């Protein structure tokens, strides 16, 4: 386990979970979409929030609406990867176990009513969502790879 304190932000690593709140004031305010996208794109919380608000204004929706953050994810090089269909009686994969098999790369993890992110075999969030069911994920492709990066 490791603990680092940087500008009001505390980072704690436990196994493949990294507890980190990138909200600049450390607030816990239902901003999982902003936190996950900021960490995944290596942008500041403020920049991501502002950019989401611009898209939300155009769409006349809230910044954390699915249509808003999905447009933002696509514009920043993320591609949706659906999970295999869950058969009757089977359970969806859990975040912690699923991330173990991802390996290197940056991912957005769609959990019921929540968004988290993973990078290089670890998942990052302000709380441990590792036991939550995964519904799908978005994978970041490097700039220019297969033309996935959209221009805005």
PDB file of N, CA and C in Angstrom, residues 45-111:
ATOM      1  N   UNK A  45      -9.579  18.753 -14.006  1.00  0.00           N
ATOM      2  CA  UNK A  45     -11.000  18.627 -13.702  1.00  0.00           C
ATOM      3  C   UNK A  45     -11.747  19.829 -14.274  1.00  0.00           C
ATOM      4  N   UNK A  46     -11.186  21.030 -14.072  1.00  0.00           N
ATOM      5  CA  UNK A  46     -11.828  22.257 -14.560  1.00  0.00           C
ATOM      6  C   UNK A  46     -11.988  22.255 -16.082  1.00  0.00           C
ATOM      7  N   UNK A  47     -10.939  21.854 -16.799  1.00  0.00           N
ATOM      8  CA  UNK A  47     -11.012  21.835 -18.267  1.00  0.00           C
ATOM      9  C   UNK A  47     -12.068  20.846 -18.760  1.00  0.00           C
ATOM     10  N   UNK A  48     -12.096  19.659 -18.168  1.00  0.00           N
ATOM     11  CA  UNK A  48     -13.076  18.655 -18.580  1.00  0.00           C
ATOM     12  C   UNK A  48     -14.486  19.134 -18.263  1.00  0.00           C
ATOM     13  N   UNK A  49     -14.692  19.685 -17.086  1.00  0.00           N
ATOM     14  CA  UNK A  49     -16.026  20.179 -16.715  1.00  0.00           C
ATOM     15  C   UNK A  49     -16.488  21.257 -17.695  1.00  0.00           C
ATOM     16  N   UNK A  50     -15.600  22.181 -18.011  1.00  0.00           N
ATOM     17  CA  UNK A  50     -15.924  23.260 -18.950  1.00  0.00           C
ATOM     18  C   UNK A  50     -16.287  22.693 -20.327  1.00  0.00           C
ATOM     19  N   UNK A  51     -15.490  21.751 -20.819  1.00  0.00           N
ATOM     20  CA  UNK A  51     -15.749  21.164 -22.137  1.00  0.00           C
ATOM     21  C   UNK A  51     -17.051  20.355 -22.142  1.00  0.00           C
ATOM     22  N   UNK A  52     -17.319  19.631 -21.066  1.00  0.00           N
ATOM     23  CA  UNK A  52     -18.584  18.901 -20.966  1.00  0.00           C
ATOM     24  C   UNK A  52     -19.769  19.869 -20.945  1.00  0.00           C
ATOM     25  N   UNK A  53     -19.605  20.981 -20.244  1.00  0.00           N
ATOM     26  CA  UNK A  53     -20.682  21.977 -20.181  1.00  0.00           C
ATOM     27  C   UNK A  53     -20.976  22.563 -21.558  1.00  0.00           C
ATOM     28  N   UNK A  54     -19.952  22.754 -22.368  1.00  0.00           N
ATOM     29  CA  UNK A  54     -20.164  23.261 -23.731  1.00  0.00           C
ATOM     30  C   UNK A  54     -20.988  22.273 -24.557  1.00  0.00           C
ATOM     31  N   UNK A  55     -20.651  20.995 -24.467  1.00  0.00           N
ATOM     32  CA  UNK A  55     -21.409  19.973 -25.194  1.00  0.00           C
ATOM     33  C   UNK A  55     -22.829  19.896 -24.630  1.00  0.00           C
ATOM     34  N   UNK A  56     -22.941  19.922 -23.312  1.00  0.00           N
ATOM     35  CA  UNK A  56     -24.254  19.849 -22.663  1.00  0.00           C
ATOM     36  C   UNK A  56     -25.136  21.020 -23.075  1.00  0.00           C
ATOM     37  N   UNK A  57     -24.549  22.205 -23.177  1.00  0.00           N
ATOM     38  CA  UNK A  57     -25.312  23.381 -23.584  1.00  0.00           C
ATOM     39  C   UNK A  57     -25.855  23.190 -24.999  1.00  0.00           C
ATOM     40  N   UNK A  58     -25.011  22.693 -25.887  1.00  0.00           N
ATOM     41  CA  UNK A  58     -25.443  22.451 -27.272  1.00  0.00           C
ATOM     42  C   UNK A  58     -26.555  21.399 -27.330  1.00  0.00           C
ATOM     43  N   UNK A  59     -26.448  20.377 -26.493  1.00  0.00           N
ATOM     44  CA  UNK A  59     -27.438  19.296 -26.495  1.00  0.00           C
ATOM     45  C   UNK A  59     -28.642  19.593 -25.600  1.00  0.00           C
ATOM     46  N   UNK A  60     -28.536  20.643 -24.787  1.00  0.00           N
ATOM     47  CA  UNK A  60     -29.583  21.001 -23.806  1.00  0.00           C
ATOM     48  C   UNK A  60     -29.787  19.860 -22.812  1.00  0.00           C
ATOM     49  N   UNK A  61     -28.656  19.379 -22.295  1.00  0.00           N
ATOM     50  CA  UNK A  61     -28.656  18.320 -21.300  1.00  0.00           C
ATOM     51  C   UNK A  61     -27.700  18.694 -20.173  1.00  0.00           C
ATOM     52  N   UNK A  62     -27.612  17.847 -19.166  1.00  0.00           N
ATOM     53  CA  UNK A  62     -26.678  18.048 -18.065  1.00  0.00           C
ATOM     54  C   UNK A  62     -25.301  17.500 -18.470  1.00  0.00           C
ATOM     55  N   UNK A  63     -24.217  18.031 -17.889  1.00  0.00           N
ATOM     56  CA  UNK A  63     -22.867  17.604 -18.287  1.00  0.00           C
ATOM     57  C   UNK A  63     -22.570  16.123 -18.070  1.00  0.00           C
ATOM     58  N   UNK A  64     -23.266  15.480 -17.132  1.00  0.00           N
ATOM     59  CA  UNK A  64     -23.005  14.063 -16.885  1.00  0.00           C
ATOM     60  C   UNK A  64     -24.006  13.139 -17.584  1.00  0.00           C
ATOM     61  N   UNK A  65     -24.822  13.681 -18.479  1.00  0.00           N
ATOM     62  CA  UNK A  65     -25.751  12.851 -19.251  1.00  0.00           C
ATOM     63  C   UNK A  65     -24.958  11.920 -20.167  1.00  0.00           C
ATOM     64  N   UNK A  66     -25.469  10.712 -20.375  1.00  0.00           N
ATOM     65  CA  UNK A  66     -24.770   9.730 -21.208  1.00  0.00           C
ATOM     66  C   UNK A  66     -24.402  10.279 -22.582  1.00  0.00           C
ATOM     67  N   UNK A  67     -25.339  10.942 -23.251  1.00  0.00           N
ATOM     68  CA  UNK A  67     -25.069  11.455 -24.598  1.00  0.00           C
ATOM     69  C   UNK A  67     -23.934  12.474 -24.593  1.00  0.00           C
ATOM     70  N   UNK A  68     -23.825  13.250 -23.522  1.00  0.00           N
ATOM     71  CA  UNK A  68     -22.792  14.286 -23.418  1.00  0.00           C
ATOM     72  C   UNK A  68     -21.418  13.659 -23.223  1.00  0.00           C
ATOM     73  N   UNK A  69     -21.275  12.830 -22.184  1.00  0.00           N
ATOM     74  CA  UNK A  69     -19.933  12.282 -21.918  1.00  0.00           C
ATOM     75  C   UNK A  69     -19.492  11.303 -22.999  1.00  0.00           C
ATOM     76  N   UNK A  70     -20.449  10.630 -23.645  1.00  0.00           N
ATOM     77  CA  UNK A  70     -20.068   9.724 -24.729  1.00  0.00           C
ATOM     78  C   UNK A  70     -19.550  10.497 -25.941  1.00  0.00           C
ATOM     79  N   UNK A  71     -20.173  11.635 -26.245  1.00  0.00           N
ATOM     80  CA  UNK A  71     -19.658  12.481 -27.333  1.00  0.00           C
ATOM     81  C   UNK A  71     -18.253  12.972 -26.991  1.00  0.00           C
ATOM     82  N   UNK A  72     -18.058  13.378 -25.746  1.00  0.00           N
ATOM     83  CA  UNK A  72     -16.754  13.845 -25.286  1.00  0.00           C
ATOM     84  C   UNK A  72     -15.716  12.723 -25.401  1.00  0.00           C
ATOM     85  N   UNK A  73     -16.091  11.522 -24.957  1.00  0.00           N
ATOM     86  CA  UNK A  73     -15.166  10.387 -25.021  1.00  0.00           C
ATOM     87  C   UNK A  73     -14.758  10.101 -26.463  1.00  0.00           C
ATOM     88  N   UNK A  74     -15.723  10.070 -27.372  1.00  0.00           N
ATOM     89  CA  UNK A  74     -15.422   9.823 -28.791  1.00  0.00           C
ATOM     90  C   UNK A  74     -14.498  10.894 -29.345  1.00  0.00           C
ATOM     91  N   UNK A  75     -14.772  12.151 -29.015  1.00  0.00           N
ATOM     92  CA  UNK A  75     -13.965  13.261 -29.521  1.00  0.00           C
ATOM     93  C   UNK A  75     -12.539  13.224 -28.979  1.00  0.00           C
ATOM     94  N   UNK A  76     -12.348  12.520 -27.878  1.00  0.00           N
ATOM     95  CA  UNK A  76     -11.017  12.416 -27.276  1.00  0.00           C
ATOM     96  C   UNK A  76     -10.359  11.065 -27.518  1.00  0.00           C
ATOM     97  N   UNK A  77     -10.840  10.335 -28.544  1.00  0.00           N
ATOM     98  CA  UNK A  77     -10.158   9.128 -28.984  1.00  0.00           C
ATOM     99  C   UNK A  77     -10.595   7.831 -28.346  1.00  0.00           C
ATOM    100  N   UNK A  78     -11.690   7.818 -27.610  1.00  0.00           N
ATOM    101  CA  UNK A  78     -12.165   6.584 -26.988  1.00  0.00           C
ATOM    102  C   UNK A  78     -13.140   5.865 -27.915  1.00  0.00           C
ATOM    103  N   UNK A  79     -13.062   4.546 -27.908  1.00  0.00           N
ATOM    104  CA  UNK A  79     -13.935   3.702 -28.730  1.00  0.00           C
ATOM    105  C   UNK A  79     -14.652   2.740 -27.793  1.00  0.00           C
ATOM    106  N   UNK A  80     -15.959   2.627 -27.977  1.00  0.00           N
ATOM    107  CA  UNK A  80     -16.758   1.743 -27.121  1.00  0.00           C
ATOM    108  C   UNK A  80     -16.494   0.281 -27.438  1.00  0.00           C
ATOM    109  N   UNK A  81     -16.350  -0.523 -26.396  1.00  0.00           N
ATOM    110  CA  UNK A  81     -16.152  -1.962 -26.512  1.00  0.00           C
ATOM    111  C   UNK A  81     -17.246  -2.653 -25.697  1.00  0.00           C
ATOM    112  N   UNK A  82     -18.245  -3.212 -26.368  1.00  0.00           N
ATOM    113  CA  UNK A  82     -19.300  -3.901 -25.605  1.00  0.00           C
ATOM    114  C   UNK A  82     -18.775  -5.197 -25.007  1.00  0.00           C
ATOM    115  N   UNK A  83     -19.383  -5.608 -23.921  1.00  0.00           N
ATOM    116  CA  UNK A  83     -19.056  -6.885 -23.310  1.00  0.00           C
ATOM    117  C   UNK A  83     -19.874  -7.979 -23.980  1.00  0.00           C
ATOM    118  N   UNK A  84     -19.399  -9.208 -23.923  1.00  0.00           N
ATOM    119  CA  UNK A  84     -20.213 -10.309 -24.459  1.00  0.00           C
ATOM    120  C   UNK A  84     -21.558 -10.365 -23.731  1.00  0.00           C
ATOM    121  N   UNK A  85     -22.572 -10.787 -24.436  1.00  0.00           N
ATOM    122  CA  UNK A  85     -23.906 -10.879 -23.845  1.00  0.00           C
ATOM    123  C   UNK A  85     -23.869 -11.829 -22.653  1.00  0.00           C
ATOM    124  N   UNK A  86     -24.492 -11.399 -21.560  1.00  0.00           N
ATOM    125  CA  UNK A  86     -24.552 -12.212 -20.355  1.00  0.00           C
ATOM    126  C   UNK A  86     -25.723 -13.188 -20.497  1.00  0.00           C
ATOM    127  N   UNK A  87     -25.426 -14.456 -20.366  1.00  0.00           N
ATOM    128  CA  UNK A  87     -26.455 -15.493 -20.483  1.00  0.00           C
ATOM    129  C   UNK A  87     -27.255 -15.589 -19.187  1.00  0.00           C
ATOM    130  N   UNK A  88     -28.455 -16.101 -19.278  1.00  0.00           N
ATOM    131  CA  UNK A  88     -29.319 -16.274 -18.117  1.00  0.00           C
ATOM    132  C   UNK A  88     -28.583 -17.078 -17.041  1.00  0.00           C
ATOM    133  N   UNK A  89     -28.598 -16.562 -15.829  1.00  0.00           N
ATOM    134  CA  UNK A  89     -27.939 -17.235 -14.712  1.00  0.00           C
ATOM    135  C   UNK A  89     -26.491 -16.827 -14.513  1.00  0.00           C
ATOM    136  N   UNK A  90     -25.896 -16.175 -15.501  1.00  0.00           N
ATOM    137  CA  UNK A  90     -24.505 -15.703 -15.374  1.00  0.00           C
ATOM    138  C   UNK A  90     -24.486 -14.303 -14.778  1.00  0.00           C
ATOM    139  N   UNK A  91     -23.366 -13.949 -14.191  1.00  0.00           N
ATOM    140  CA  UNK A  91     -23.200 -12.612 -13.634  1.00  0.00           C
ATOM    141  C   UNK A  91     -22.284 -11.800 -14.531  1.00  0.00           C
ATOM    142  N   UNK A  92     -22.509 -10.508 -14.527  1.00  0.00           N
ATOM    143  CA  UNK A  92     -21.631  -9.600 -15.259  1.00  0.00           C
ATOM    144  C   UNK A  92     -20.250  -9.603 -14.597  1.00  0.00           C
ATOM    145  N   UNK A  93     -19.212  -9.287 -15.385  1.00  0.00           N
ATOM    146  CA  UNK A  93     -17.876  -9.206 -14.772  1.00  0.00           C
ATOM    147  C   UNK A  93     -17.816  -8.062 -13.765  1.00  0.00           C
ATOM    148  N   UNK A  94     -17.043  -8.255 -12.733  1.00  0.00           N
ATOM    149  CA  UNK A  94     -16.821  -7.215 -11.721  1.00  0.00           C
ATOM    150  C   UNK A  94     -15.628  -6.370 -12.147  1.00  0.00           C
ATOM    151  N   UNK A  95     -15.653  -5.109 -11.787  1.00  0.00           N
ATOM    152  CA  UNK A  95     -14.624  -4.152 -12.206  1.00  0.00           C
ATOM    153  C   UNK A  95     -13.220  -4.639 -11.861  1.00  0.00           C
ATOM    154  N   UNK A  96     -12.970  -4.995 -10.609  1.00  0.00           N
ATOM    155  CA  UNK A  96     -11.617  -5.364 -10.178  1.00  0.00           C
ATOM    156  C   UNK A  96     -11.071  -6.552 -10.966  1.00  0.00           C
ATOM    157  N   UNK A  97     -11.875  -7.555 -11.146  1.00  0.00           N
ATOM    158  CA  UNK A  97     -11.429  -8.755 -11.872  1.00  0.00           C
ATOM    159  C   UNK A  97     -11.229  -8.450 -13.357  1.00  0.00           C
ATOM    160  N   UNK A  98     -12.137  -7.682 -13.930  1.00  0.00           N
ATOM    161  CA  UNK A  98     -12.054  -7.345 -15.346  1.00  0.00           C
ATOM    162  C   UNK A  98     -10.779  -6.553 -15.654  1.00  0.00           C
ATOM    163  N   UNK A  99     -10.460  -5.602 -14.814  1.00  0.00           N
ATOM    164  CA  UNK A  99      -9.286  -4.743 -15.027  1.00  0.00           C
ATOM    165  C   UNK A  99      -7.999  -5.552 -15.004  1.00  0.00           C
ATOM    166  N   UNK A 100      -7.955  -6.616 -14.213  1.00  0.00           N
ATOM    167  CA  UNK A 100      -6.755  -7.469 -14.156  1.00  0.00           C
ATOM    168  C   UNK A 100      -6.380  -7.998 -15.540  1.00  0.00           C
ATOM    169  N   UNK A 101      -7.376  -8.254 -16.376  1.00  0.00           N
ATOM    170  CA  UNK A 101      -7.116  -8.813 -17.696  1.00  0.00           C
ATOM    171  C   UNK A 101      -6.928  -7.789 -18.801  1.00  0.00           C
ATOM    172  N   UNK A 102      -7.045  -6.517 -18.492  1.00  0.00           N
ATOM    173  CA  UNK A 102      -6.930  -5.493 -19.533  1.00  0.00           C
ATOM    174  C   UNK A 102      -5.501  -5.211 -19.965  1.00  0.00           C
ATOM    175  N   UNK A 103      -4.573  -5.252 -19.061  1.00  0.00           N
ATOM    176  CA  UNK A 103      -3.191  -4.928 -19.418  1.00  0.00           C
ATOM    177  C   UNK A 103      -3.006  -3.438 -19.629  1.00  0.00           C
ATOM    178  N   UNK A 104      -2.033  -3.087 -20.478  1.00  0.00           N
ATOM    179  CA  UNK A 104      -1.718  -1.676 -20.697  1.00  0.00           C
ATOM    180  C   UNK A 104      -2.803  -0.991 -21.507  1.00  0.00           C
ATOM    181  N   UNK A 105      -2.958   0.307 -21.252  1.00  0.00           N
ATOM    182  CA  UNK A 105      -3.943   1.102 -21.966  1.00  0.00           C
ATOM    183  C   UNK A 105      -4.769   1.921 -20.992  1.00  0.00           C
ATOM    184  N   UNK A 106      -5.608   2.776 -21.550  1.00  0.00           N
ATOM    185  CA  UNK A 106      -6.484   3.644 -20.763  1.00  0.00           C
ATOM    186  C   UNK A 106      -7.924   3.349 -21.138  1.00  0.00           C
ATOM    187  N   UNK A 107      -8.774   3.203 -20.117  1.00  0.00           N
ATOM    188  CA  UNK A 107     -10.140   2.763 -20.321  1.00  0.00           C
ATOM    189  C   UNK A 107     -11.118   3.551 -19.448  1.00  0.00           C
ATOM    190  N   UNK A 108     -12.317   3.760 -19.968  1.00  0.00           N
ATOM    191  CA  UNK A 108     -13.437   4.261 -19.181  1.00  0.00           C
ATOM    192  C   UNK A 108     -14.319   3.060 -18.888  1.00  0.00           C
ATOM    193  N   UNK A 109     -14.729   2.910 -17.645  1.00  0.00           N
ATOM    194  CA  UNK A 109     -15.497   1.741 -17.228  1.00  0.00           C
ATOM    195  C   UNK A 109     -16.926   2.153 -16.891  1.00  0.00           C
ATOM    196  N   UNK A 110     -17.883   1.606 -17.622  1.00  0.00           N
ATOM    197  CA  UNK A 110     -19.293   1.924 -17.403  1.00  0.00           C
ATOM    198  C   UNK A 110     -19.859   0.943 -16.387  1.00  0.00           C
ATOM    199  N   UNK A 111     -20.214   1.481 -15.237  1.00  0.00           N
ATOM    200  CA  UNK A 111     -20.807   0.726 -14.147  1.00  0.00           C
ATOM    201  C   UNK A 111     -22.209   1.304 -13.952  1.00  0.00           C
TER     202      UNK A 111
END
